[in-house]
PDB file of C-alpha atoms and ligand atoms in Angstrom:
ATOM      1  CA  MET A 272      20.875  24.805 -11.743  1.00 60.00           C
ATOM      2  CA  SER A 273      17.109  25.612 -11.393  1.00 75.00           C
ATOM      3  CA  ALA A 274      14.589  25.454  -9.044  1.00 87.00           C
ATOM      4  CA  PRO A 275      13.042  21.348  -7.993  1.00 93.00           C
ATOM      5  CA  TYR A 276      10.680  20.692  -9.258  1.00 97.00           C
ATOM      6  CA  VAL A 277       8.249  17.376 -10.096  1.00 98.00           C
ATOM      7  CA  LEU A 278       7.402  17.278 -13.487  1.00 98.00           C
ATOM      8  CA  VAL A 279       3.904  16.329 -13.865  1.00 98.00           C
ATOM      9  CA  LEU A 280       4.019  13.989 -16.917  1.00 98.00           C
ATOM     10  CA  TYR A 281       0.450  13.517 -18.962  1.00 98.00           C
ATOM     11  CA  TYR A 282      -1.612  12.680 -22.320  1.00 97.00           C
ATOM     12  CA  SER A 283      -5.528  13.784 -22.609  1.00 97.00           C
ATOM     13  CA  ARG A 284      -7.536  13.409 -25.614  1.00 96.00           C
ATOM     14  CA  HIS A 285     -10.855  14.268 -24.188  1.00 96.00           C
ATOM     15  CA  GLY A 286      -9.268  16.407 -21.433  1.00 97.00           C
ATOM     16  CA  ALA A 287     -10.046  14.304 -18.076  1.00 98.00           C
ATOM     17  CA  THR A 288      -6.634  13.821 -17.373  1.00 98.00           C
ATOM     18  CA  ARG A 289      -5.611  17.004 -17.782  1.00 98.00           C
ATOM     19  CA  GLU A 290      -8.008  17.802 -15.186  1.00 98.00           C
ATOM     20  CA  MET A 291      -5.875  15.328 -12.450  1.00 98.00           C
ATOM     21  CA  ALA A 292      -3.022  16.734 -13.855  1.00 98.00           C
ATOM     22  CA  LEU A 293      -3.809  19.960 -12.089  1.00 98.00           C
ATOM     23  CA  GLN A 294      -5.395  18.418  -9.222  1.00 98.00           C
ATOM     24  CA  MET A 295      -1.287  16.953  -9.131  1.00 98.00           C
ATOM     25  CA  ALA A 296       0.303  20.113  -9.226  1.00 98.00           C
ATOM     26  CA  ARG A 297      -1.931  21.626  -7.042  1.00 98.00           C
ATOM     27  CA  GLY A 298      -0.719  19.103  -3.815  1.00 98.00           C
ATOM     28  CA  ILE A 299       2.607  19.679  -5.312  1.00 98.00           C
ATOM     29  CA  GLU A 300       2.837  23.352  -4.923  1.00 98.00           C
ATOM     30  CA  ARG A 301       1.349  22.451  -1.184  1.00 97.00           C
ATOM     31  CA  ALA A 302       5.051  21.343  -0.295  1.00 96.00           C
ATOM     32  CA  GLY A 303       6.111  24.288  -1.463  1.00 95.00           C
ATOM     33  CA  LEU A 304       7.621  22.784  -5.326  1.00 96.00           C
ATOM     34  CA  GLU A 305       6.904  23.842  -8.362  1.00 97.00           C
ATOM     35  CA  ALA A 306       4.797  21.848 -10.513  1.00 98.00           C
ATOM     36  CA  ARG A 307       6.651  21.314 -14.454  1.00 98.00           C
ATOM     37  CA  ILE A 308       3.548  20.083 -16.269  1.00 98.00           C
ATOM     38  CA  ARG A 309       4.002  18.971 -19.352  1.00 98.00           C
ATOM     39  CA  THR A 310       2.684  16.520 -22.501  1.00 97.00           C
ATOM     40  CA  VAL A 311       3.564  14.321 -24.848  1.00 96.00           C
ATOM     41  CA  PRO A 312       2.008  15.179 -29.120  1.00 93.00           C
ATOM     42  CA  ALA A 313      -0.424  12.221 -30.132  1.00 92.00           C
ATOM     43  CA  VAL A 314       1.641   9.100 -32.103  1.00 90.00           C
ATOM     44  CA  SER A 315      -0.259   8.584 -35.586  1.00 83.00           C
ATOM     45  CA  SER A 316       0.345   5.225 -37.700  1.00 79.00           C
ATOM     46  CA  GLU A 317       1.662   7.646 -40.968  1.00 78.00           C
ATOM     47  CA  CYS A 318       5.275   7.418 -41.102  1.00 71.00           C
ATOM     48  CA  GLU A 319       6.302  10.844 -40.901  1.00 71.00           C
ATOM     49  CA  ALA A 320       5.484  13.459 -38.014  1.00 71.00           C
ATOM     50  CA  VAL A 321       2.405  14.913 -37.762  1.00 73.00           C
ATOM     51  CA  ALA A 322       1.751  16.916 -34.813  1.00 77.00           C
ATOM     52  CA  PRO A 323       2.817  20.448 -34.269  1.00 79.00           C
ATOM     53  CA  SER A 324       6.356  21.145 -32.969  1.00 79.00           C
ATOM     54  CA  VAL A 325       3.646  23.106 -30.141  1.00 84.00           C
ATOM     55  CA  PRO A 326       0.919  22.340 -29.539  1.00 87.00           C
ATOM     56  CA  GLU A 327      -2.329  24.166 -30.276  1.00 82.00           C
ATOM     57  CA  HIS A 328      -3.593  24.509 -26.827  1.00 81.00           C
ATOM     58  CA  GLY A 329      -2.654  23.202 -23.138  1.00 84.00           C
ATOM     59  CA  ALA A 330       0.546  22.376 -21.411  1.00 93.00           C
ATOM     60  CA  ALA A 331       4.526  22.047 -23.562  1.00 94.00           C
ATOM     61  CA  TYR A 332       5.666  18.975 -25.227  1.00 95.00           C
ATOM     62  CA  ALA A 333       8.313  17.200 -22.698  1.00 97.00           C
ATOM     63  CA  THR A 334      11.652  16.677 -23.300  1.00 96.00           C
ATOM     64  CA  LEU A 335      14.094  14.370 -21.619  1.00 97.00           C
ATOM     65  CA  ASP A 336      15.926  17.362 -20.462  1.00 97.00           C
ATOM     66  CA  ASP A 337      12.507  17.956 -18.542  1.00 97.00           C
ATOM     67  CA  LEU A 338      12.688  14.283 -17.225  1.00 98.00           C
ATOM     68  CA  THR A 339      16.225  14.095 -16.280  1.00 97.00           C
ATOM     69  CA  HIS A 340      16.259  16.676 -14.087  1.00 97.00           C
ATOM     70  CA  CYS A 341      13.158  16.666 -12.151  1.00 97.00           C
ATOM     71  CA  ALA A 342      12.886  16.092  -8.119  1.00 97.00           C
ATOM     72  CA  ALA A 343      10.176  13.590  -8.443  1.00 98.00           C
ATOM     73  CA  LEU A 344       7.762  12.127 -11.587  1.00 98.00           C
ATOM     74  CA  ALA A 345       4.081  11.587 -11.581  1.00 98.00           C
ATOM     75  CA  LEU A 346       2.772   9.897 -15.097  1.00 98.00           C
ATOM     76  CA  GLY A 347      -0.883  10.729 -15.803  1.00 98.00           C
ATOM     77  CA  SER A 348      -2.648   8.502 -18.849  1.00 98.00           C
ATOM     78  CA  PRO A 349      -5.387   8.016 -19.863  1.00 98.00           C
ATOM     79  CA  THR A 350      -6.740   4.204 -19.746  1.00 98.00           C
ATOM     80  CA  ARG A 351      -6.340   2.608 -22.820  1.00 98.00           C
ATOM     81  CA  PHE A 352      -8.087  -1.272 -22.695  1.00 98.00           C
ATOM     82  CA  GLY A 353      -6.989  -1.737 -19.060  1.00 98.00           C
ATOM     83  CA  ASN A 354      -3.303  -0.014 -20.332  1.00 98.00           C
ATOM     84  CA  MET A 355      -1.821   3.144 -20.674  1.00 98.00           C
ATOM     85  CA  ALA A 356      -1.808   5.409 -23.742  1.00 98.00           C
ATOM     86  CA  ALA A 357       0.307   4.673 -26.490  1.00 97.00           C
ATOM     87  CA  PRO A 358       1.677   8.301 -26.965  1.00 96.00           C
ATOM     88  CA  LEU A 359       2.779   8.034 -23.265  1.00 97.00           C
ATOM     89  CA  LYS A 360       4.402   4.791 -23.684  1.00 98.00           C
ATOM     90  CA  TYR A 361       5.895   6.017 -27.267  1.00 96.00           C
ATOM     91  CA  PHE A 362       7.784   8.964 -25.250  1.00 97.00           C
ATOM     92  CA  LEU A 363       8.849   6.841 -22.376  1.00 98.00           C
ATOM     93  CA  ASP A 364      10.342   3.969 -25.255  1.00 97.00           C
ATOM     94  CA  GLY A 365      12.595   6.762 -25.569  1.00 97.00           C
ATOM     95  CA  THR A 366      13.987   7.323 -22.676  1.00 98.00           C
ATOM     96  CA  SER A 367      17.206   4.488 -23.077  1.00 98.00           C
ATOM     97  CA  SER A 368      19.888   7.575 -23.053  1.00 98.00           C
ATOM     98  CA  LEU A 369      18.980   8.480 -19.202  1.00 98.00           C
ATOM     99  CA  TRP A 370      18.386   4.724 -18.610  1.00 98.00           C
ATOM    100  CA  LEU A 371      22.223   3.765 -19.524  1.00 98.00           C
ATOM    101  CA  SER A 372      22.335   6.329 -17.746  1.00 98.00           C
ATOM    102  CA  GLY A 373      20.467   6.236 -14.314  1.00 98.00           C
ATOM    103  CA  ALA A 374      19.192   9.291 -14.824  1.00 97.00           C
ATOM    104  CA  LEU A 375      15.558   8.572 -12.898  1.00 98.00           C
ATOM    105  CA  VAL A 376      17.063   6.222 -10.543  1.00 97.00           C
ATOM    106  CA  GLY A 377      16.157   6.827  -6.549  1.00 96.00           C
ATOM    107  CA  LYS A 378      13.045   9.715  -7.583  1.00 97.00           C
ATOM    108  CA  PRO A 379      10.603   9.322  -6.132  1.00 98.00           C
ATOM    109  CA  ALA A 380       7.539   8.945  -9.157  1.00 98.00           C
ATOM    110  CA  ALA A 381       3.693   8.348  -8.516  1.00 98.00           C
ATOM    111  CA  VAL A 382       0.890   7.487 -11.888  1.00 99.00           C
ATOM    112  CA  PHE A 383      -3.101   8.457 -12.588  1.00 99.00           C
ATOM    113  CA  THR A 384      -5.638   7.697 -14.718  1.00 98.00           C
ATOM    114  CA  SER A 385      -8.831   7.900 -15.999  1.00 98.00           C
ATOM    115  CA  THR A 386     -11.043   5.550 -17.138  1.00 98.00           C
ATOM    116  CA  ALA A 387     -14.908   6.043 -18.636  1.00 98.00           C
ATOM    117  CA  SER A 388     -15.965   2.390 -17.224  1.00 97.00           C
ATOM    118  CA  LEU A 389     -15.817   2.371 -13.206  1.00 95.00           C
ATOM    119  CA  HIS A 390     -14.051  -0.713 -13.336  1.00 96.00           C
ATOM    120  CA  GLY A 391     -12.912  -0.417 -16.541  1.00 96.00           C
ATOM    121  CA  GLY A 392      -9.171  -0.724 -15.609  1.00 98.00           C
ATOM    122  CA  GLN A 393      -8.139   1.568 -13.684  1.00 98.00           C
ATOM    123  CA  GLU A 394      -5.320  -0.318 -11.395  1.00 98.00           C
ATOM    124  CA  THR A 395      -3.648  -2.348 -14.338  1.00 98.00           C
ATOM    125  CA  THR A 396      -3.438   0.680 -15.877  1.00 98.00           C
ATOM    126  CA  LEU A 397      -1.757   2.454 -12.628  1.00 98.00           C
ATOM    127  CA  LEU A 398       0.250  -1.089 -12.590  1.00 98.00           C
ATOM    128  CA  SER A 399       0.923  -1.076 -16.391  1.00 97.00           C
ATOM    129  CA  MET A 400       2.944   2.830 -15.594  1.00 98.00           C
ATOM    130  CA  MET A 401       5.064   1.360 -13.267  1.00 98.00           C
ATOM    131  CA  LEU A 402       6.731  -0.966 -15.256  1.00 98.00           C
ATOM    132  CA  PRO A 403       8.480   1.325 -16.717  1.00 98.00           C
ATOM    133  CA  LEU A 404       9.059   3.671 -13.765  1.00 98.00           C
ATOM    134  CA  LEU A 405      10.490   1.129 -11.682  1.00 98.00           C
ATOM    135  CA  HIS A 406      13.474  -0.427 -14.592  1.00 98.00           C
ATOM    136  CA  HIS A 407      14.555   3.423 -14.501  1.00 98.00           C
ATOM    137  CA  GLY A 408      15.530   2.633 -10.591  1.00 98.00           C
ATOM    138  CA  MET A 409      12.408   5.018  -9.588  1.00 98.00           C
ATOM    139  CA  LEU A 410      10.768   5.048  -6.458  1.00 97.00           C
ATOM    140  CA  ILE A 411       7.043   4.274  -6.744  1.00 98.00           C
ATOM    141  CA  THR A 412       4.732   6.192  -3.635  1.00 98.00           C
ATOM    142  CA  GLY A 413       0.965   5.044  -3.910  1.00 98.00           C
ATOM    143  CA  LEU A 414      -1.851   6.441  -1.631  1.00 98.00           C
ATOM    144  CA  PRO A 415      -1.878   5.452   2.640  1.00 98.00           C
ATOM    145  CA  TYR A 416      -5.617   4.257   3.221  1.00 98.00           C
ATOM    146  CA  SER A 417      -5.316   6.952   5.832  1.00 98.00           C
ATOM    147  CA  GLU A 418      -6.607   9.271   3.739  1.00 98.00           C
ATOM    148  CA  PRO A 419     -10.419   8.873   4.274  1.00 97.00           C
ATOM    149  CA  ALA A 420     -11.202   9.533   0.614  1.00 98.00           C
ATOM    150  CA  LEU A 421      -9.050   5.858  -0.490  1.00 98.00           C
ATOM    151  CA  LEU A 422     -12.130   3.809   1.495  1.00 97.00           C
ATOM    152  CA  GLU A 423     -15.205   7.354   0.918  1.00 97.00           C
ATOM    153  CA  THR A 424     -15.078   7.362  -1.974  1.00 98.00           C
ATOM    154  CA  ARG A 425     -17.669   6.374  -5.059  1.00 97.00           C
ATOM    155  CA  GLY A 426     -15.603   6.715  -7.596  1.00 97.00           C
ATOM    156  CA  GLY A 427     -11.679   6.409  -8.532  1.00 98.00           C
ATOM    157  CA  GLY A 428      -9.069   6.337  -5.862  1.00 98.00           C
ATOM    158  CA  THR A 429      -6.620   3.518  -5.144  1.00 98.00           C
ATOM    159  CA  PRO A 430      -3.936   2.585  -3.458  1.00 98.00           C
ATOM    160  CA  TYR A 431      -1.680   2.273  -6.738  1.00 98.00           C
ATOM    161  CA  GLY A 432      -2.605   6.028  -7.633  1.00 98.00           C
ATOM    162  CA  ALA A 433      -5.404   8.181  -8.285  1.00 98.00           C
ATOM    163  CA  SER A 434      -8.115   7.642 -10.248  1.00 98.00           C
ATOM    164  CA  HIS A 435     -10.875   8.832 -11.895  1.00 98.00           C
ATOM    165  CA  HIS A 436     -14.306   7.661 -13.456  1.00 98.00           C
ATOM    166  CA  ALA A 437     -15.246   9.978 -16.181  1.00 98.00           C
ATOM    167  CA  GLY A 438     -18.372   8.550 -17.550  1.00 97.00           C
ATOM    168  CA  SER A 439     -19.331   6.874 -20.462  1.00 96.00           C
ATOM    169  CA  ASP A 440     -19.998   9.843 -21.919  1.00 97.00           C
ATOM    170  CA  GLY A 441     -17.007  11.553 -20.805  1.00 96.00           C
ATOM    171  CA  LYS A 442     -18.145  14.246 -18.932  1.00 96.00           C
ATOM    172  CA  ARG A 443     -18.497  12.765 -15.558  1.00 98.00           C
ATOM    173  CA  PRO A 444     -16.271  15.597 -13.877  1.00 98.00           C
ATOM    174  CA  LEU A 445     -13.814  15.347 -10.689  1.00 98.00           C
ATOM    175  CA  ASP A 446     -15.335  14.761  -7.797  1.00 98.00           C
ATOM    176  CA  GLU A 447     -14.821  15.516  -4.261  1.00 98.00           C
ATOM    177  CA  HIS A 448     -13.070  12.374  -2.996  1.00 98.00           C
ATOM    178  CA  GLU A 449     -11.209  11.860  -6.577  1.00 98.00           C
ATOM    179  CA  THR A 450      -9.550  15.348  -6.952  1.00 98.00           C
ATOM    180  CA  GLU A 451      -8.396  14.715  -2.923  1.00 98.00           C
ATOM    181  CA  LEU A 452      -6.693  12.296  -3.780  1.00 98.00           C
ATOM    182  CA  CYS A 453      -5.587  13.828  -6.914  1.00 98.00           C
ATOM    183  CA  ARG A 454      -3.864  16.841  -4.303  1.00 98.00           C
ATOM    184  CA  ALA A 455      -3.354  14.192  -1.114  1.00 98.00           C
ATOM    185  CA  LEU A 456      -0.825  12.038  -3.630  1.00 98.00           C
ATOM    186  CA  GLY A 457       0.801  15.295  -5.545  1.00 98.00           C
ATOM    187  CA  LEU A 458       1.649  16.374  -1.903  1.00 98.00           C
ATOM    188  CA  ARG A 459       2.857  12.823  -0.672  1.00 98.00           C
ATOM    189  CA  LEU A 460       5.399  12.814  -4.185  1.00 98.00           C
ATOM    190  CA  ALA A 461       6.638  16.839  -3.425  1.00 98.00           C
ATOM    191  CA  GLN A 462       7.324  16.010   1.005  1.00 97.00           C
ATOM    192  CA  ALA A 463       9.289  12.283  -1.195  1.00 97.00           C
ATOM    193  CA  ALA A 464      11.371  14.468  -3.336  1.00 97.00           C
ATOM    194  CA  ARG A 465      12.378  16.631  -0.021  1.00 95.00           C
ATOM    195  CA  ARG A 466      12.729  14.477   2.137  1.00 93.00           C
ATOM    196  CA  LEU A 467      15.037  12.705  -0.450  1.00 91.00           C
ATOM    197  CA  ALA A 468      16.996  15.794  -0.884  1.00 84.00           C
ATOM    198  CA  LEU A 469      17.720  16.899   2.267  1.00 80.00           C
ATOM    199  CA  ALA A 470      18.590  13.052   2.866  1.00 82.00           C
ATOM    200  CA  LEU A 471      20.949  13.557   0.098  1.00 79.00           C
ATOM    201  CA  ASP A 472      22.509  17.134   1.511  1.00 74.00           C
ATOM    202  CA  GLY A 473      22.330  15.891   4.731  1.00 78.00           C
ATOM    203  CA  GLU A 474      25.037  12.488   3.777  1.00 81.00           C
ATOM    204  CA  ALA A 475      27.197  15.080   1.438  1.00 73.00           C
TER     205      ALA A 475
HETATM  206  C1  LIG B 734      -8.898   3.745 -27.737  1.00 96.34           C
HETATM  207  C2  LIG B 734      -9.438   3.163 -26.241  1.00 96.34           C
HETATM  208  C3  LIG B 734      -9.944   2.104 -25.127  1.00 96.34           C
HETATM  209  C4  LIG B 734      -9.678   3.161 -24.102  1.00 96.34           C
HETATM  210  N1  LIG B 734     -10.017   1.645 -23.074  1.00 96.34           N
HETATM  211  C5  LIG B 734     -10.594   2.543 -21.600  1.00 96.34           C
HETATM  212  C6  LIG B 734     -10.613   0.856 -21.105  1.00 96.34           C
HETATM  213  O1  LIG B 734      -9.995   0.191 -21.150  1.00 96.34           O
HETATM  214  N2  LIG B 734     -11.400   1.324 -19.763  1.00 96.34           N
HETATM  215  C7  LIG B 734     -12.035   1.764 -19.398  1.00 96.34           C
HETATM  216  O2  LIG B 734     -12.823   2.426 -18.443  1.00 96.34           O
HETATM  217  N3  LIG B 734     -12.107   3.509 -20.340  1.00 96.34           N
HETATM  218  C8  LIG B 734     -11.656   2.620 -22.118  1.00 96.34           C
HETATM  219  N4  LIG B 734     -11.404   3.640 -22.827  1.00 96.34           N
HETATM  220  C9  LIG B 734     -12.391   5.559 -22.331  1.00 96.34           C
HETATM  221  C10 LIG B 734     -10.948   6.594 -21.597  1.00 96.34           C
HETATM  222  O3  LIG B 734      -9.977   5.804 -20.751  1.00 96.34           O
HETATM  223  C11 LIG B 734     -11.975   7.147 -20.784  1.00 96.34           C
HETATM  224  O4  LIG B 734     -13.044   8.028 -22.140  1.00 96.34           O
HETATM  225  C12 LIG B 734     -11.237   8.661 -20.670  1.00 96.34           C
HETATM  226  O5  LIG B 734     -11.529   9.286 -18.922  1.00 96.34           O
HETATM  227  C13 LIG B 734     -10.272   9.305 -21.643  1.00 96.34           C
HETATM  228  O6  LIG B 734      -9.424  10.175 -20.653  1.00 96.34           O
HETATM  229  P1  LIG B 734      -8.927  12.133 -21.183  1.00 96.34           P
HETATM  230  O7  LIG B 734     -10.332  12.828 -21.523  1.00 96.34           O
HETATM  231  O8  LIG B 734      -8.059  12.587 -20.353  1.00 96.34           O
HETATM  232  O9  LIG B 734      -8.731  11.971 -22.848  1.00 96.34           O
HETATM  233  C14 LIG B 734     -10.439   4.316 -24.430  1.00 96.34           C
HETATM  234  C15 LIG B 734     -10.694   5.123 -24.526  1.00 96.34           C
HETATM  235  C16 LIG B 734     -10.421   4.756 -26.033  1.00 96.34           C
HETATM  236  C17 LIG B 734     -10.463   6.513 -27.204  1.00 96.34           C
END
């Protein structure tokens, strides 16, 4: 059996959500857990698969096994019309076997997103990403206001999860508060996974 890990599963077209995933991983590692970073391929309206089976750069593609055996899940997507991006939804729509077996029931999860505009749907996207995770029986964790950056931020950052305002050209980097909140959410998620594992060990 492999060491426990937190799966950081994201889709990113232009890199902003990927940068958030890396910061989430920093927080997860701060709690002493491995962060397994995985992405999903783009979807196409063509019927045949067009993406190479191994991505040309960046994280490897996620498998159902990555999801089945994770101790916790951090799910990240760019905002697309106030909702998660289709490639991530497509991957989640292929997880029926895990729903049937209850593989994700009771595992902690957290969500993160990046938008072009500051009020362009960060919260709705984060909430929409929680829905399939709740159907899977996962335990959603957000960000508490005891995180000072949540009150100080002039960019992204919500109690529902981490967020980032990339600007209309998509070039605005994660600022200090957005970075801090990504790391805080990663840390919180990994700590929840650890505490849950210890509690279950105690029960056994
Ligand atoms: C089809 C499409 C829809 C989008 N919808 C929104 C939106 O509703 N609100 C918003 O602020 N940005 C929207 N954006 C912009 C992206 O969310 C934003 O550029 C994000 O930072 C991209 O993340 P990435 O660099 O990880 O790909 C949209 C982009 C595309 C391509």
